[in-house]
Amino acid sequence: MTKDVIVSISGLQYVIGAGNQEPEPVEVVMAGQYYKKNEKHYLIYDEMMAGFESSTRNIMKFDDKKMEVRKKGLINVQMIFEENKKNVSYYQTPFGMVNMGVAATRIKIDEQDDIIYVLVDYALDMNESYVADCTIAMTIQAKQSTSA
């Protein structure tokens, strides 16, 4: 797999502080950097949030049992998804701080030559109240060269 990749992430987005508690399906596609070290996958990418000029740096480290997601910038959080274990973190947003718990029930990785599929099923709670059962589907694909 090349270092330069295209990342596609789909799942549910909860708009904190917007008065709407219903999750919205979301899919984002962006460029990122990927590498593998000591049987762990690493992914780094920046994301923009609508209505804000600053970005959030995302650093993901994962294998088939655990996924760590660190966000720094406009949003700050360290989330840990581990199968059959609940992890709690503090999710800092422009709208305030939220206590967020994630309990992963499945982490599945399908690694091929130029593409990696990641699927994470988890239960989400906010401020110690159950919100929903969620799924994150991520595709990491080698960026294709446009030169002939």
CSV table of C-alpha atoms in Angstrom, one decimal:
chain,number,residue,atom,x,y,z
A,1,MET,CA,0.0,0.0,0.0
A,2,THR,CA,1.3,3.4,-0.9
A,3,LYS,CA,1.7,6.2,1.7
A,4,ASP,CA,-0.7,8.6,-0.1
A,5,VAL,CA,-4.3,7.3,0.1
A,6,ILE,CA,-7.9,8.3,-0.4
A,7,VAL,CA,-10.0,7.7,2.7
A,8,SER,CA,-13.8,7.2,2.6
A,9,ILE,CA,-15.6,7.1,5.9
A,10,SER,CA,-19.3,6.6,6.3
A,11,GLY,CA,-21.4,6.4,9.5
A,12,LEU,CA,-23.7,8.5,11.6
A,13,GLN,CA,-23.0,12.0,12.7
A,14,TYR,CA,-24.5,13.5,15.9
A,15,VAL,CA,-24.7,17.2,15.8
A,16,ILE,CA,-24.0,18.3,19.3
A,17,GLY,CA,-25.6,21.5,20.5
A,18,ALA,CA,-27.6,21.9,17.3
A,19,GLY,CA,-30.9,21.0,19.0
A,20,ASN,CA,-31.4,18.0,16.8
A,21,GLN,CA,-30.8,14.7,18.5
A,22,GLU,CA,-31.4,12.5,15.4
A,23,PRO,CA,-28.3,11.1,13.8
A,24,GLU,CA,-27.5,12.0,10.2
A,25,PRO,CA,-25.9,9.6,7.8
A,26,VAL,CA,-22.6,11.1,6.6
A,27,GLU,CA,-19.9,10.1,4.2
A,28,VAL,CA,-16.7,12.0,3.8
A,29,VAL,CA,-13.9,11.4,1.3
A,30,MET,CA,-10.5,13.0,1.7
A,31,ALA,CA,-6.8,12.5,1.1
A,32,GLY,CA,-4.6,11.0,3.8
A,33,GLN,CA,-1.4,9.4,4.7
A,34,TYR,CA,-1.1,5.6,5.6
A,35,TYR,CA,1.6,3.4,6.9
A,36,LYS,CA,1.9,0.1,8.7
A,37,LYS,CA,4.3,-0.6,11.5
A,38,ASN,CA,4.6,-3.6,13.9
A,39,GLU,CA,1.3,-5.1,12.5
A,40,LYS,CA,-0.6,-1.8,13.3
A,41,HIS,CA,-2.2,0.3,10.7
A,42,TYR,CA,-1.8,4.1,10.9
A,43,LEU,CA,-3.9,6.7,9.1
A,44,ILE,CA,-3.5,10.5,9.3
A,45,TYR,CA,-5.9,13.0,7.6
A,46,ASP,CA,-7.4,16.4,8.1
A,47,GLU,CA,-11.1,17.2,8.1
A,48,MET,CA,-13.0,20.4,7.8
A,49,MET,CA,-16.2,21.2,9.6
A,50,ALA,CA,-18.9,23.2,7.8
A,51,GLY,CA,-19.1,26.8,9.0
A,52,PHE,CA,-15.5,26.8,10.5
A,53,GLU,CA,-12.2,27.8,8.9
A,54,SER,CA,-9.9,25.6,11.1
A,55,SER,CA,-9.5,21.9,10.6
A,56,THR,CA,-9.2,18.9,12.8
A,57,ARG,CA,-6.2,16.5,12.5
A,58,ASN,CA,-7.2,12.8,12.8
A,59,ILE,CA,-4.7,10.2,13.7
A,60,MET,CA,-6.0,6.6,13.7
A,61,LYS,CA,-4.1,3.5,14.9
A,62,PHE,CA,-5.9,0.1,14.4
A,63,ASP,CA,-5.7,-3.6,14.2
A,64,ASP,CA,-8.3,-6.3,14.2
A,65,LYS,CA,-9.0,-5.9,18.0
A,66,LYS,CA,-8.7,-2.2,18.7
A,67,MET,CA,-9.0,1.2,17.0
A,68,GLU,CA,-7.7,4.4,18.5
A,69,VAL,CA,-8.9,7.7,17.1
A,70,ARG,CA,-7.3,11.0,18.1
A,71,LYS,CA,-8.7,14.3,16.9
A,72,LYS,CA,-6.8,17.5,17.5
A,73,GLY,CA,-7.9,21.0,16.5
A,74,LEU,CA,-11.4,22.3,16.2
A,75,ILE,CA,-12.5,19.0,17.9
A,76,ASN,CA,-10.4,17.3,20.5
A,77,VAL,CA,-10.9,13.7,21.6
A,78,GLN,CA,-9.2,10.4,22.0
A,79,MET,CA,-11.6,7.5,21.4
A,80,ILE,CA,-10.7,3.9,21.9
A,81,PHE,CA,-12.8,1.2,20.3
A,82,GLU,CA,-12.1,-2.3,21.7
A,83,GLU,CA,-14.2,-5.3,21.1
A,84,ASN,CA,-16.4,-6.2,24.1
A,85,LYS,CA,-15.1,-3.3,26.2
A,86,LYS,CA,-16.6,0.2,26.9
A,87,ASN,CA,-14.3,3.2,26.8
A,88,VAL,CA,-15.2,6.7,28.0
A,89,SER,CA,-13.7,9.9,26.7
A,90,TYR,CA,-14.3,13.6,26.8
A,91,TYR,CA,-15.3,15.0,23.4
A,92,GLN,CA,-14.5,18.7,23.1
A,93,THR,CA,-16.4,20.6,20.4
A,94,PRO,CA,-16.9,24.2,19.5
A,95,PHE,CA,-20.3,23.8,21.2
A,96,GLY,CA,-19.0,22.4,24.5
A,97,MET,CA,-17.7,19.3,26.2
A,98,VAL,CA,-19.5,15.9,26.1
A,99,ASN,CA,-18.8,12.7,28.0
A,100,MET,CA,-18.9,10.0,25.4
A,101,GLY,CA,-18.8,6.3,25.8
A,102,VAL,CA,-18.1,3.7,23.0
A,103,ALA,CA,-18.5,0.0,23.4
A,104,ALA,CA,-17.3,-1.8,20.3
A,105,THR,CA,-19.0,-5.1,19.4
A,106,ARG,CA,-17.0,-5.8,16.2
A,107,ILE,CA,-13.9,-4.6,14.5
A,108,LYS,CA,-13.3,-6.2,11.1
A,109,ILE,CA,-10.4,-5.5,8.8
A,110,ASP,CA,-10.1,-6.8,5.2
A,111,GLU,CA,-6.6,-5.9,3.9
A,112,GLN,CA,-5.8,-6.3,0.2
A,113,ASP,CA,-2.9,-5.0,-1.9
A,114,ASP,CA,-4.1,-1.5,-2.6
A,115,ILE,CA,-7.2,-1.2,-0.4
A,116,ILE,CA,-8.2,-1.8,3.2
A,117,TYR,CA,-11.8,-2.1,4.4
A,118,VAL,CA,-12.5,-1.4,8.1
A,119,LEU,CA,-15.9,-2.0,9.8
A,120,VAL,CA,-16.6,-1.1,13.4
A,121,ASP,CA,-19.9,-1.7,15.1
A,122,TYR,CA,-20.4,0.0,18.5
A,123,ALA,CA,-22.9,1.3,21.0
A,124,LEU,CA,-22.7,5.0,21.7
A,125,ASP,CA,-23.7,6.9,24.8
A,126,MET,CA,-23.4,10.6,25.6
A,127,ASN,CA,-23.3,11.9,29.2
A,128,GLU,CA,-24.0,8.4,30.4
A,129,SER,CA,-27.2,8.0,28.3
A,130,TYR,CA,-27.5,5.4,25.5
A,131,VAL,CA,-27.8,7.1,22.1
A,132,ALA,CA,-27.6,4.4,19.4
A,133,ASP,CA,-26.0,1.4,18.0
A,134,CYS,CA,-23.6,2.7,15.3
A,135,THR,CA,-21.4,1.5,12.4
A,136,ILE,CA,-18.3,3.1,10.9
A,137,ALA,CA,-17.3,1.8,7.5
A,138,MET,CA,-14.0,3.0,6.3
A,139,THR,CA,-12.2,2.4,3.0
A,140,ILE,CA,-8.5,3.3,2.6
A,141,GLN,CA,-7.4,3.1,-1.0
A,142,ALA,CA,-4.0,3.8,-2.6
A,143,LYS,CA,-4.1,7.1,-4.5
A,144,GLN,CA,-3.8,6.3,-8.2
A,145,SER,CA,-1.1,8.1,-10.2
A,146,THR,CA,-2.6,10.3,-12.9
A,147,SER,CA,0.7,10.3,-15.0
A,148,ALA,CA,1.0,8.0,-17.9
